[in-house]
Amino acid sequence: MQFSVMSKFGRLAKAAKYSVGATVAGVAVAAGALAAAPAASAAAPAHQSNLDGWIKQSLAVLHSHGIPGSYQGIYRNVLRESSGNPAAINLWDSNAAIGTPSKGLLQVIDPTFNAYHVQGTSWNIYDPVANITAACNYAAHRYGSIDNVNSAY
């Protein structure tokens, strides 16, 4: 898959801002600008090793509840939102400033997770399947499907 320089910069910036407890070499914040980190290796990070399975499990739950979504729509949004890290948390945006940071693979806040939780999944917002499923349920209600989400939502 090819990405433009800007989308690569955007992915690197998101990965930097959502990585908790990780050292991100080559990233500097100066006067509100984020410098790009060196490109990641071709191997998938350890936290992405189960991403395929989590998406497939979530799709099974979604489809059993009549909630739309596709593998590609979920995958694309997960990579943009958390780089595939189920422990990702955003501690700097407006949601975090009011005490409800975005969490997990699809960066869901607690009130949204609780309102759109889908029966048959964990109530743990960091559980990858529960996070994906609740986020897709929210996206279905707000945008028709996670497939229609192409930016922060």
Short mmCIF file of C-alpha atoms in Angstrom, two decimals:
data_model
loop_
_atom_site.label_atom_id
_atom_site.label_comp_id
_atom_site.label_asym_id
_atom_site.label_seq_id
_atom_site.Cartn_x
_atom_site.Cartn_y
_atom_site.Cartn_z
CA MET A 1 0.00 0.00 0.00
CA GLN A 2 1.40 3.42 -0.92
CA PHE A 3 0.93 6.49 1.22
CA SER A 4 1.62 10.10 0.46
CA VAL A 5 4.19 11.99 2.50
CA MET A 6 1.40 13.83 4.33
CA SER A 7 -0.51 10.68 5.26
CA LYS A 8 2.72 9.07 6.42
CA PHE A 9 3.45 12.17 8.51
CA GLY A 10 -0.09 12.03 9.89
CA ARG A 11 0.26 8.36 10.85
CA LEU A 12 3.61 9.02 12.50
CA ALA A 13 2.21 12.01 14.36
CA LYS A 14 -0.81 9.98 15.58
CA ALA A 15 1.44 7.09 16.60
CA ALA A 16 3.58 9.52 18.58
CA LYS A 17 0.69 11.22 20.35
CA TYR A 18 -1.12 7.99 21.24
CA SER A 19 1.87 5.95 22.36
CA VAL A 20 1.84 5.77 26.15
CA GLY A 21 4.99 4.87 28.01
CA ALA A 22 6.93 4.32 24.81
CA THR A 23 9.97 6.19 23.66
CA VAL A 24 9.39 7.66 20.24
CA ALA A 25 12.75 8.56 18.75
CA GLY A 26 12.96 11.47 16.36
CA VAL A 27 9.79 13.20 17.52
CA ALA A 28 10.05 16.72 18.81
CA VAL A 29 7.38 19.19 19.73
CA ALA A 30 8.37 22.80 19.18
CA ALA A 31 6.02 25.76 18.88
CA GLY A 32 3.11 23.40 18.34
CA ALA A 33 4.73 21.57 15.42
CA LEU A 34 5.40 17.87 15.47
CA ALA A 35 8.54 16.63 13.71
CA ALA A 36 8.27 13.30 11.90
CA ALA A 37 9.90 10.23 13.43
CA PRO A 38 11.99 7.84 11.36
CA ALA A 39 9.96 5.32 9.33
CA ALA A 40 9.02 2.14 11.18
CA SER A 41 10.41 -1.21 10.11
CA ALA A 42 8.39 -3.47 7.82
CA ALA A 43 7.60 -5.91 10.65
CA ALA A 44 4.33 -5.29 12.47
CA PRO A 45 4.70 -4.17 16.10
CA ALA A 46 3.88 -6.84 18.68
CA HIS A 47 0.61 -5.13 19.64
CA GLN A 48 -0.62 -5.47 16.05
CA SER A 49 0.00 -9.21 15.90
CA ASN A 50 -3.61 -10.00 16.91
CA LEU A 51 -5.28 -7.15 15.01
CA ASP A 52 -6.60 -9.43 12.27
CA GLY A 53 -8.23 -11.73 14.83
CA TRP A 54 -9.72 -8.86 16.84
CA ILE A 55 -11.28 -7.35 13.73
CA LYS A 56 -12.70 -10.69 12.63
CA GLN A 57 -14.15 -11.37 16.11
CA SER A 58 -15.69 -7.91 16.19
CA LEU A 59 -17.18 -8.36 12.72
CA ALA A 60 -18.86 -11.58 13.86
CA VAL A 61 -20.47 -9.74 16.79
CA LEU A 62 -21.39 -6.74 14.64
CA HIS A 63 -23.03 -8.84 11.96
CA SER A 64 -24.94 -10.93 14.53
CA HIS A 65 -26.45 -7.65 15.79
CA GLY A 66 -27.10 -6.23 12.31
CA ILE A 67 -24.46 -3.50 12.69
CA PRO A 68 -22.72 -2.65 9.40
CA GLY A 69 -18.98 -2.50 8.87
CA SER A 70 -16.21 -4.07 6.85
CA TYR A 71 -12.77 -5.39 7.62
CA GLN A 72 -11.15 -2.65 5.53
CA GLY A 73 -13.18 0.12 7.17
CA ILE A 74 -12.23 -1.05 10.65
CA TYR A 75 -8.58 -1.70 9.75
CA ARG A 76 -8.14 1.72 8.14
CA ASN A 77 -9.62 3.52 11.14
CA VAL A 78 -7.68 1.46 13.70
CA LEU A 79 -4.37 2.27 12.02
CA ARG A 80 -5.23 5.97 11.88
CA GLU A 81 -6.52 6.20 15.44
CA SER A 82 -4.10 4.02 17.42
CA SER A 83 -1.62 2.40 15.03
CA GLY A 84 -3.10 -0.89 16.22
CA ASN A 85 -2.21 -0.40 19.90
CA PRO A 86 -5.10 -1.58 22.14
CA ALA A 87 -3.56 0.27 25.12
CA ALA A 88 -3.44 3.63 23.31
CA ILE A 89 -4.76 6.61 25.25
CA ASN A 90 -4.92 10.27 24.28
CA LEU A 91 -4.00 12.39 27.28
CA TRP A 92 -3.77 15.78 25.58
CA ASP A 93 -6.90 16.63 23.54
CA SER A 94 -10.10 18.41 24.60
CA ASN A 95 -11.70 15.14 25.76
CA ALA A 96 -8.72 14.42 28.01
CA ALA A 97 -8.78 18.00 29.31
CA ILE A 98 -12.28 17.41 30.70
CA GLY A 99 -11.37 14.02 32.14
CA THR A 100 -12.58 11.65 29.42
CA PRO A 101 -9.53 10.65 27.37
CA SER A 102 -9.95 8.61 24.19
CA LYS A 103 -8.88 5.00 24.70
CA GLY A 104 -8.12 1.80 22.84
CA LEU A 105 -7.86 0.76 19.22
CA LEU A 106 -10.52 3.17 17.93
CA GLN A 107 -9.98 5.93 20.52
CA VAL A 108 -13.38 5.83 22.19
CA ILE A 109 -14.28 7.93 25.25
CA ASP A 110 -15.93 6.20 28.22
CA PRO A 111 -19.42 7.75 27.78
CA THR A 112 -19.52 6.72 24.11
CA PHE A 113 -18.24 3.24 24.90
CA ASN A 114 -20.90 2.80 27.59
CA ALA A 115 -23.71 4.15 25.38
CA TYR A 116 -22.77 2.03 22.34
CA HIS A 117 -21.48 -1.11 24.08
CA VAL A 118 -22.68 -4.23 22.27
CA GLN A 119 -24.00 -7.21 24.23
CA GLY A 120 -21.65 -10.18 24.09
CA THR A 121 -18.48 -8.11 24.45
CA SER A 122 -16.48 -7.09 27.50
CA TRP A 123 -17.24 -3.90 29.43
CA ASN A 124 -13.48 -3.18 29.44
CA ILE A 125 -12.87 -0.26 27.05
CA TYR A 126 -9.33 -1.54 26.41
CA ASP A 127 -10.59 -4.96 25.30
CA PRO A 128 -9.85 -4.85 21.56
CA VAL A 129 -13.04 -6.60 20.42
CA ALA A 130 -15.27 -4.56 22.75
CA ASN A 131 -13.57 -1.30 21.70
CA ILE A 132 -13.90 -2.02 17.98
CA THR A 133 -17.49 -3.20 18.33
CA ALA A 134 -18.68 -0.22 20.40
CA ALA A 135 -16.91 2.23 18.07
CA CYS A 136 -18.48 0.60 15.02
CA ASN A 137 -21.91 0.71 16.67
CA TYR A 138 -21.42 4.44 17.35
CA ALA A 139 -20.20 5.03 13.79
CA ALA A 140 -23.21 3.14 12.40
CA HIS A 141 -25.60 5.37 14.35
CA ARG A 142 -23.78 8.59 13.50
CA TYR A 143 -22.37 7.98 10.00
CA GLY A 144 -24.15 4.89 8.69
CA SER A 145 -21.06 2.67 9.06
CA ILE A 146 -17.43 2.70 10.18
CA ASP A 147 -16.75 2.46 6.44
CA ASN A 148 -17.93 6.08 6.10
CA VAL A 149 -15.44 7.38 8.68
CA ASN A 150 -12.31 8.81 7.09
CA SER A 151 -11.01 11.08 9.83
CA ALA A 152 -11.28 11.59 13.57
CA TYR A 153 -14.88 11.09 14.63
#
